[in-house]
mmCIF file of C-alpha atoms in Angstrom:
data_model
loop_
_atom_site.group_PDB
_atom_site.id
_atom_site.type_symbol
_atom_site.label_atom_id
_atom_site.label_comp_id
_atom_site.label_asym_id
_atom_site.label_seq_id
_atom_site.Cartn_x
_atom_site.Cartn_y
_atom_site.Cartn_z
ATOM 1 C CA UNK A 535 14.119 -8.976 -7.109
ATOM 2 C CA UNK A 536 12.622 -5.613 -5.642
ATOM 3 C CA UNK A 537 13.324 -5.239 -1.719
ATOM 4 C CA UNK A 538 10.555 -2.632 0.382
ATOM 5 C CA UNK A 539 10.546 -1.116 3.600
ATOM 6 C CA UNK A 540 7.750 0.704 4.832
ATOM 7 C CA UNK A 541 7.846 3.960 7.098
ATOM 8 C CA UNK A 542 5.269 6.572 8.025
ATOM 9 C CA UNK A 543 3.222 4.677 10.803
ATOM 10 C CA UNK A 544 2.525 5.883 13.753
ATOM 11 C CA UNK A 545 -0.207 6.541 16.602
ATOM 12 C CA UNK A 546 -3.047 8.891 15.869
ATOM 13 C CA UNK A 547 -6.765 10.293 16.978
ATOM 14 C CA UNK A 548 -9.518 9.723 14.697
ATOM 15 C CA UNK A 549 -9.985 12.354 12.230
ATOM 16 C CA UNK A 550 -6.335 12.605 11.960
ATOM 17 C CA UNK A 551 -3.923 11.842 8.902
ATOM 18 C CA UNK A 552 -1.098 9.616 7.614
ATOM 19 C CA UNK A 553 1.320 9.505 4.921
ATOM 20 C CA UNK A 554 3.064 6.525 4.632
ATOM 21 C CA UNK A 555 6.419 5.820 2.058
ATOM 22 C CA UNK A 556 8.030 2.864 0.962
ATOM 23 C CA UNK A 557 11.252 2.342 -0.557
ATOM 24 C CA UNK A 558 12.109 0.020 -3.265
ATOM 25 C CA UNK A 559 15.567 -1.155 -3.642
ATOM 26 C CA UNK A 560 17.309 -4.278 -5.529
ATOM 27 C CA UNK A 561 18.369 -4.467 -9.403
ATOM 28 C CA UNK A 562 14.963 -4.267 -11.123
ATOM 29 C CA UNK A 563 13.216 -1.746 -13.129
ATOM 30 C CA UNK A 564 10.638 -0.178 -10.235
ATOM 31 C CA UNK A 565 8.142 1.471 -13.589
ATOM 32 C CA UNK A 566 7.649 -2.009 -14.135
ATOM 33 C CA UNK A 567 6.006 -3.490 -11.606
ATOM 34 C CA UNK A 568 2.431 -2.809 -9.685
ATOM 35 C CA UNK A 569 2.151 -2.069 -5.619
ATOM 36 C CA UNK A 570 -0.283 -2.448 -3.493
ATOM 37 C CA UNK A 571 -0.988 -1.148 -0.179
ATOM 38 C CA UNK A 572 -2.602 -4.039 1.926
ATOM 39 C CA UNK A 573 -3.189 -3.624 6.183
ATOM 40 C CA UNK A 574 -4.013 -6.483 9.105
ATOM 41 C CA UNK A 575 -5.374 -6.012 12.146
ATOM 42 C CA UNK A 576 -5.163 -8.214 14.812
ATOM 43 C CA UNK A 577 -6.922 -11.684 14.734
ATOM 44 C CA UNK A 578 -7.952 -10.680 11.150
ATOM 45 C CA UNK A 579 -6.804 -11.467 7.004
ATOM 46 C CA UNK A 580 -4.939 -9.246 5.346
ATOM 47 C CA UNK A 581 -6.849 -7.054 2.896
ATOM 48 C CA UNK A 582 -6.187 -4.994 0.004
ATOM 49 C CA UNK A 583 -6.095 -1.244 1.211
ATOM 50 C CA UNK A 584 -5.339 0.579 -2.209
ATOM 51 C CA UNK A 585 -2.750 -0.636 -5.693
ATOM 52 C CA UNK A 586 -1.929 1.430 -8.356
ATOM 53 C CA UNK A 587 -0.087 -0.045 -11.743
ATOM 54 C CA UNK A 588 3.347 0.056 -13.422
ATOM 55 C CA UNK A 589 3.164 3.497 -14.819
ATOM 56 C CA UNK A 590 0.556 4.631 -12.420
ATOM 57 C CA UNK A 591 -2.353 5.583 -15.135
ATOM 58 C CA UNK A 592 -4.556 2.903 -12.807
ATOM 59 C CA UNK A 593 -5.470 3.075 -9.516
ATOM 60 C CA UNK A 594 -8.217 0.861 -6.943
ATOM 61 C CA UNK A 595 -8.972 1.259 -3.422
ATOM 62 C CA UNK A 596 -11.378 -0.829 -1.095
ATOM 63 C CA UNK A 597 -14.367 0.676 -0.343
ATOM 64 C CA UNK A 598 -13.884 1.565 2.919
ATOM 65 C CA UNK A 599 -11.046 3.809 2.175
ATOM 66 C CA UNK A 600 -12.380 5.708 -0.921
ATOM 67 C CA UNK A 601 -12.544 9.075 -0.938
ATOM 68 C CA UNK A 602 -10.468 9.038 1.971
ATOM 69 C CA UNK A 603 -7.002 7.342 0.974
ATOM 70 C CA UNK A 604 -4.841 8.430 -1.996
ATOM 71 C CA UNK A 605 -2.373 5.789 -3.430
ATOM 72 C CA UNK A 606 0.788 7.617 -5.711
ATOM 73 C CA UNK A 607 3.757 6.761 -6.382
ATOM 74 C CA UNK A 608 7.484 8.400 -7.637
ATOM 75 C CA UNK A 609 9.322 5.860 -9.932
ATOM 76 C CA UNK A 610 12.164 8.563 -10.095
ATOM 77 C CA UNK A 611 12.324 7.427 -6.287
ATOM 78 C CA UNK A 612 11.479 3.832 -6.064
ATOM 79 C CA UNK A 613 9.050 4.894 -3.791
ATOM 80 C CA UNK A 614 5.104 4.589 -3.219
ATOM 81 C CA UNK A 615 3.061 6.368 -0.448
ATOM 82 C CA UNK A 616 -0.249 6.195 1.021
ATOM 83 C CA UNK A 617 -1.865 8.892 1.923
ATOM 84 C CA UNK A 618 -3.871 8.855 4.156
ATOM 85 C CA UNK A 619 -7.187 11.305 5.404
ATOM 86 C CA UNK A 620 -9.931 10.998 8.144
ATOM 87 C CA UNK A 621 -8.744 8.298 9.180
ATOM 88 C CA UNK A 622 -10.658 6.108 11.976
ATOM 89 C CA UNK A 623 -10.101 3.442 14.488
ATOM 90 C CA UNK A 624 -11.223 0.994 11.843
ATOM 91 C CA UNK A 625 -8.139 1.693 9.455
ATOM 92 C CA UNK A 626 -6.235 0.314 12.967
ATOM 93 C CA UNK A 627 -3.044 -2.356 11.630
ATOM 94 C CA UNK A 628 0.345 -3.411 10.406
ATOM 95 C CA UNK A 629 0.209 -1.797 6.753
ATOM 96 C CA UNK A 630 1.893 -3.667 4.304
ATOM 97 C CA UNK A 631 3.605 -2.656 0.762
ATOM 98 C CA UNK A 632 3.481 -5.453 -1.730
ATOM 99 C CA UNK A 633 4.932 -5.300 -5.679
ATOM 100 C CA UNK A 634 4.403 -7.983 -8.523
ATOM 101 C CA UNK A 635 6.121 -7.207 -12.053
ATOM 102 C CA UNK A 636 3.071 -6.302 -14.574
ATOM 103 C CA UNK A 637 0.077 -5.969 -13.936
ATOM 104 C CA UNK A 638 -2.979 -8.439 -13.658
ATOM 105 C CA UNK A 639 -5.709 -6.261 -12.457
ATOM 106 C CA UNK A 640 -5.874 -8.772 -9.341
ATOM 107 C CA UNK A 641 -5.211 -6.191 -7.174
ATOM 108 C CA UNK A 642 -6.849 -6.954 -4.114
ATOM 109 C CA UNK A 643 -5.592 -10.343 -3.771
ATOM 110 C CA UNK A 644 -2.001 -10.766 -1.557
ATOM 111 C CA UNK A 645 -1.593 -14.046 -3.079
ATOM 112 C CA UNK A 646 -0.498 -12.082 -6.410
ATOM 113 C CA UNK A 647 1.692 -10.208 -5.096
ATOM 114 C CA UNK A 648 5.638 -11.815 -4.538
ATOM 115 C CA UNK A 649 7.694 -9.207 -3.011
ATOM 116 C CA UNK A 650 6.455 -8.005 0.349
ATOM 117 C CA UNK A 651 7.946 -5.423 3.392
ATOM 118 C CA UNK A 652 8.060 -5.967 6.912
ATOM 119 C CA UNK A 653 5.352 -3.596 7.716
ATOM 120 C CA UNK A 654 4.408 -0.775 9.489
ATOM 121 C CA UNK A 655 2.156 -0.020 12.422
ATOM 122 C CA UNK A 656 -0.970 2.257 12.008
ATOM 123 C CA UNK A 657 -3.035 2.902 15.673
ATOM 124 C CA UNK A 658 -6.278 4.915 15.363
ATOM 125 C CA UNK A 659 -7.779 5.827 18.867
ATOM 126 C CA UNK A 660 -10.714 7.497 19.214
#
């Protein structure tokens, strides 16, 4: 079992930028599995922000973040990050990190994902 926490969020203007981290712990091999970045806003379903496989050689993001959002990740470090560029009020929400082992190229979909953080809160104003 793999165990995340999220850090990075915080309150920012449009236009402005984020880099969020999160932290794998627990006795697994981290290389192994894929993360995802996934966000809800209020009243809303969580999406699929941005997931990047095993080893890190693939990499999707939802539309409305491309070109804007960069997902990497340091296996050395258990740890994946979001960065994150002109952002907008939009982008407002919890932002969730999410691993499965493998990799099933169902990368938007939370339901395929078993290990989960607590989540961390992005605010956009403009």
């Amino acid at each position: 079992q793999v165990q995340l926490v999220e850090s990075g969020g915080d309150s920012v203007q449009a236009g402005g930028s984020l880099r969020l981290s999160c932290v794998a712990s627990g006795h697994t091999i981290y290389s192994r599995y894929s993360l995802g970045w996934f966000r809800q806003a209020p009243g809303k379903e969580r999406e699929a922000v941005a997931a990047i496989a095993p080893e890190g050689r693939v990499t999707d993001f939802a539309d409305s973040v491309k070109g804007r959002f960069t997902i990497s990740r340091d296996n050395a470090k258990n740890t994946l990050y979001l960065q994150m560029n002109r952002l907008k009020p939009e982008d407002t929400g919890v932002y969730y990190c999410a691993a499965r082992l493998g990799y099933s190229g169902r990368w938007y979909d939370p339901a395929d994902f078993t290990n989960w953080g607590q989540g961390t809160q992005v605010t956009v104003s403009s």
